[in-house]
Amino acid sequence: MKKVIEIKNLNYSYQNGNFKLKDINLDIYENETFGIIGPNGSGKTTLILNLNGILIGNGEIKILEIKINRKNINEIRKKIGIVFQNPDDQLFSLTVFDDVAFGPLNLGLDKENIIDRVNEALKEVNMIDFINYFPEHLSFGEKKKISIATVLSMKPDIMIFDEPTIGLDPHSRKNLLNILKNLKGTKIIASHDLDMIYELCDRVVLINDGKIIKIGEKNEILLDKKLLEDNFLEVPLTAILKKNLTNKN
Amino acid sequence: MTEANFLKDKNKKKSFLYNINPAIKLIILIIFTIFVVTTKSYELNKFILYLLLIILLIIISKISIKKIILNFLNILPFLVIVSLSILFKKSDELLKINFFNLFTFYIRENLLNFFSMLFKSSLSIIFLTIIILTTEFNFLIKSLEKLYIPKFFILTIFFVYRYLFVLSKEIKRIEIARDSRYFGGAFIRQIKVYANIIAVFLLRSIERSERIYYSMLSRCYDGNIRSLYDLEFSKKDIIFSFIFVSIILLIKLI
């Protein structure tokens, strides 16, 4: 399988020295759905922000075989899209259309192409009817879906979702899971919603205190009660149910 | 209204003034303000003519007068405060004013200057209100860019407008947190609490602006505001600006 992300010896610390990513080594493969799990403040978001050069640490990160450096950051950002945790941080325009068109506009596409991409992205998240709405007038779940469309319209090779289900009611969560399931390409999901991670991901990395604790297949990590509890997490209910059903059968 | 028709429909607006190029409207605003500000305090007839011109604009723009008055009333206290200092100027002669050759009256110089400053600023503010109410915000931003206003100011205006709602929600949340634990107390202590609220709000705003910037960067933002909306000048824009500038020139020359 082709590696789309290669991280070697990544170290990062904030200017105030409060938090550090320590010696991160990780490979992510084409078309896999990869989960990044860990408790609050474990470094999930910091790791994500390093992947498209918003934060630049020491070490080596290759995206689709291109090594990230300050000169090629814009090229990298065309290939890797991030859906941020809080949709209010992602939606800053006066209409849904403008927000979804923001990325394609920065890619320098022509007008017709931009309009097509906006329509396509909004259809993919079932929000086409909201195209001329003011984002502030939408519900949290709707804003979340528009946030996904803002990245989809850029057609990135890799999509990263930071805590996609946080703050959503069960109905909106279910909708969002369906959207994520149907998206094609490489997906990285950072969350401590382990039920979602269990449902969507193939492989998982557990990080805590800025360090990788374990990388492996989802069952290997998400069914390890001791490992999860030692890192302030819990075995997902869906994983327990599935395991019990399999044992019964 | 959905899909590709969105852009076309967005351009289709109600009144004549809506369809005038926003850059033209801004240039006219600047010209109008210069003319009004340079009008002498005792030229009351000219002020009346400028006011009539503004009323004409309100009529052709089809904006509700109530909306304009409400907007204006919000700003009026600031205009009064700014103009007040004139009342305390040392020289204060009694002036004889001729109004349209209809009648004459006497007024103190300071009082006349005070009212004229208030009137000048009010006219400019009402004109600005008309332009804001008849222009899509995106077009306004785009036209500021066309007029070579520094990017820093444009971005500041853009984000203040967009995040006014989000930040007001933030303030409400902080207020709720305070009210839920407030059982009365000394006035001085309350001042301290408000100071803390302002500090927390400032910190949260900084954090939020940082996150918004990250999300813009991740969508290939490079410091340039790009837009799909074309601001081309039409014949209508040229005719409108010619007529408008001619009228204010005529008023000036009377």
mmCIF file of C-alpha atoms in Angstrom, chain A residues 116-244:
data_model
loop_
_atom_site.group_PDB
_atom_site.id
_atom_site.type_symbol
_atom_site.label_atom_id
_atom_site.label_comp_id
_atom_site.label_asym_id
_atom_site.label_seq_id
_atom_site.Cartn_x
_atom_site.Cartn_y
_atom_site.Cartn_z
ATOM 1 C CA ASP A 116 -19.535 23.558 -9.639
ATOM 2 C CA ARG A 117 -17.312 22.572 -6.734
ATOM 3 C CA VAL A 118 -19.445 24.475 -4.214
ATOM 4 C CA ASN A 119 -22.620 22.811 -5.482
ATOM 5 C CA GLU A 120 -20.992 19.390 -5.499
ATOM 6 C CA ALA A 121 -19.600 19.740 -1.961
ATOM 7 C CA LEU A 122 -22.889 21.003 -0.541
ATOM 8 C CA LYS A 123 -24.796 18.163 -2.209
ATOM 9 C CA GLU A 124 -22.378 15.665 -0.694
ATOM 10 C CA VAL A 125 -23.253 16.857 2.812
ATOM 11 C CA ASN A 126 -26.960 17.341 1.972
ATOM 12 C CA MET A 127 -26.832 21.091 2.554
ATOM 13 C CA ILE A 128 -27.405 22.454 -0.956
ATOM 14 C CA ASP A 129 -30.630 24.189 0.100
ATOM 15 C CA PHE A 130 -28.698 26.316 2.583
ATOM 16 C CA ILE A 131 -26.387 27.822 -0.039
ATOM 17 C CA ASN A 132 -27.397 31.437 0.544
ATOM 18 C CA TYR A 133 -27.900 31.230 4.302
ATOM 19 C CA PHE A 134 -25.905 33.285 6.766
ATOM 20 C CA PRO A 135 -23.841 30.596 8.603
ATOM 21 C CA GLU A 136 -24.629 32.212 11.951
ATOM 22 C CA HIS A 137 -28.296 31.307 11.467
ATOM 23 C CA LEU A 138 -27.602 27.565 11.196
ATOM 24 C CA SER A 139 -27.666 24.957 13.956
ATOM 25 C CA PHE A 140 -24.423 23.504 15.281
ATOM 26 C CA GLY A 141 -24.938 20.258 13.341
ATOM 27 C CA GLU A 142 -25.661 22.152 10.124
ATOM 28 C CA LYS A 143 -22.588 24.321 10.637
ATOM 29 C CA LYS A 144 -20.531 21.165 11.100
ATOM 30 C CA LYS A 145 -21.741 19.785 7.769
ATOM 31 C CA ILE A 146 -20.968 23.087 6.027
ATOM 32 C CA SER A 147 -17.484 22.977 7.578
ATOM 33 C CA ILE A 148 -16.953 19.610 5.926
ATOM 34 C CA ALA A 149 -18.177 21.059 2.610
ATOM 35 C CA THR A 150 -15.661 23.926 2.905
ATOM 36 C CA VAL A 151 -12.897 21.323 2.779
ATOM 37 C CA LEU A 152 -14.575 18.943 0.313
ATOM 38 C CA SER A 153 -14.800 21.763 -2.242
ATOM 39 C CA MET A 154 -10.991 21.840 -2.346
ATOM 40 C CA LYS A 155 -10.915 18.143 -3.313
ATOM 41 C CA PRO A 156 -7.950 17.297 -1.097
ATOM 42 C CA ASP A 157 -6.242 13.898 -1.270
ATOM 43 C CA ILE A 158 -6.349 13.566 2.507
ATOM 44 C CA MET A 159 -9.045 14.837 4.858
ATOM 45 C CA ILE A 160 -8.526 15.367 8.555
ATOM 46 C CA PHE A 161 -11.383 15.738 11.022
ATOM 47 C CA ASP A 162 -10.720 17.161 14.462
ATOM 48 C CA GLU A 163 -13.329 15.939 16.967
ATOM 49 C CA PRO A 164 -16.089 15.786 14.327
ATOM 50 C CA THR A 165 -18.863 14.589 16.646
ATOM 51 C CA ILE A 166 -18.246 16.894 19.595
ATOM 52 C CA GLY A 167 -21.320 18.916 20.573
ATOM 53 C CA LEU A 168 -23.700 17.051 18.252
ATOM 54 C CA ASP A 169 -27.063 15.562 19.255
ATOM 55 C CA PRO A 170 -27.577 11.835 18.444
ATOM 56 C CA HIS A 171 -29.463 12.532 15.211
ATOM 57 C CA SER A 172 -26.849 14.957 13.886
ATOM 58 C CA ARG A 173 -24.097 12.593 14.995
ATOM 59 C CA LYS A 174 -25.667 9.744 13.041
ATOM 60 C CA ASN A 175 -25.994 11.975 9.964
ATOM 61 C CA LEU A 176 -22.395 13.027 10.237
ATOM 62 C CA LEU A 177 -21.178 9.440 10.611
ATOM 63 C CA ASN A 178 -23.002 8.532 7.404
ATOM 64 C CA ILE A 179 -21.382 11.443 5.601
ATOM 65 C CA LEU A 180 -17.926 10.463 6.877
ATOM 66 C CA LYS A 181 -18.509 6.829 5.929
ATOM 67 C CA ASN A 182 -19.424 7.766 2.368
ATOM 68 C CA LEU A 183 -16.486 10.075 1.787
ATOM 69 C CA LYS A 184 -13.832 8.591 -0.447
ATOM 70 C CA GLY A 185 -10.063 8.884 -0.048
ATOM 71 C CA THR A 186 -7.763 8.933 2.954
ATOM 72 C CA LYS A 187 -9.416 10.126 6.150
ATOM 73 C CA ILE A 188 -7.853 10.897 9.498
ATOM 74 C CA ILE A 189 -10.178 11.334 12.449
ATOM 75 C CA ALA A 190 -8.953 12.710 15.759
ATOM 76 C CA SER A 191 -11.393 12.149 18.569
ATOM 77 C CA HIS A 192 -12.095 10.679 21.949
ATOM 78 C CA ASP A 193 -15.506 9.520 20.714
ATOM 79 C CA LEU A 194 -14.249 5.941 20.583
ATOM 80 C CA ASP A 195 -17.561 4.513 19.388
ATOM 81 C CA MET A 196 -17.236 6.588 16.235
ATOM 82 C CA ILE A 197 -13.572 5.664 15.853
ATOM 83 C CA TYR A 198 -14.536 1.979 16.213
ATOM 84 C CA GLU A 199 -17.259 2.337 13.607
ATOM 85 C CA LEU A 200 -15.220 4.223 11.013
ATOM 86 C CA CYS A 201 -11.513 3.547 11.379
ATOM 87 C CA ASP A 202 -9.259 0.756 10.169
ATOM 88 C CA ARG A 203 -6.191 1.578 12.247
ATOM 89 C CA VAL A 204 -5.723 3.696 15.341
ATOM 90 C CA VAL A 205 -2.928 5.530 17.139
ATOM 91 C CA LEU A 206 -3.250 6.234 20.843
ATOM 92 C CA ILE A 207 -1.382 9.303 22.033
ATOM 93 C CA ASN A 208 -1.082 10.770 25.487
ATOM 94 C CA ASP A 209 1.053 13.559 26.876
ATOM 95 C CA GLY A 210 2.412 14.232 23.368
ATOM 96 C CA LYS A 211 3.780 10.698 22.920
ATOM 97 C CA ILE A 212 2.598 7.746 20.867
ATOM 98 C CA ILE A 213 1.486 5.056 23.296
ATOM 99 C CA LYS A 214 0.454 2.468 20.700
ATOM 100 C CA ILE A 215 -0.363 2.114 16.986
ATOM 101 C CA GLY A 216 -2.357 -0.814 15.674
ATOM 102 C CA GLU A 217 -5.525 -2.294 14.203
ATOM 103 C CA LYS A 218 -8.662 -0.869 15.823
ATOM 104 C CA ASN A 219 -9.543 -4.086 17.661
ATOM 105 C CA GLU A 220 -6.039 -4.356 19.056
ATOM 106 C CA ILE A 221 -6.303 -0.944 20.698
ATOM 107 C CA LEU A 222 -9.977 -0.289 21.272
ATOM 108 C CA LEU A 223 -10.605 -3.598 23.035
ATOM 109 C CA ASP A 224 -7.597 -3.257 25.345
ATOM 110 C CA LYS A 225 -9.348 -2.171 28.537
ATOM 111 C CA LYS A 226 -6.210 -1.662 30.605
ATOM 112 C CA LEU A 227 -4.418 0.303 27.891
ATOM 113 C CA LEU A 228 -7.393 2.615 27.421
ATOM 114 C CA GLU A 229 -8.057 3.105 31.137
ATOM 115 C CA ASP A 230 -4.389 3.840 31.799
ATOM 116 C CA ASN A 231 -4.755 6.636 29.265
ATOM 117 C CA PHE A 232 -8.033 8.067 30.650
ATOM 118 C CA LEU A 233 -10.223 6.452 27.964
ATOM 119 C CA GLU A 234 -12.852 3.701 27.990
ATOM 120 C CA VAL A 235 -13.524 0.696 25.790
ATOM 121 C CA PRO A 236 -16.276 1.786 23.343
ATOM 122 C CA LEU A 237 -19.686 0.261 23.982
ATOM 123 C CA THR A 238 -20.103 -0.777 20.344
ATOM 124 C CA ALA A 239 -16.810 -2.700 20.523
ATOM 125 C CA ILE A 240 -17.946 -4.576 23.658
ATOM 126 C CA LEU A 241 -21.320 -5.432 22.093
ATOM 127 C CA LYS A 242 -19.699 -6.614 18.883
ATOM 128 C CA LYS A 243 -17.192 -8.725 20.784
ATOM 129 C CA ASN A 244 -19.945 -10.323 22.916
#
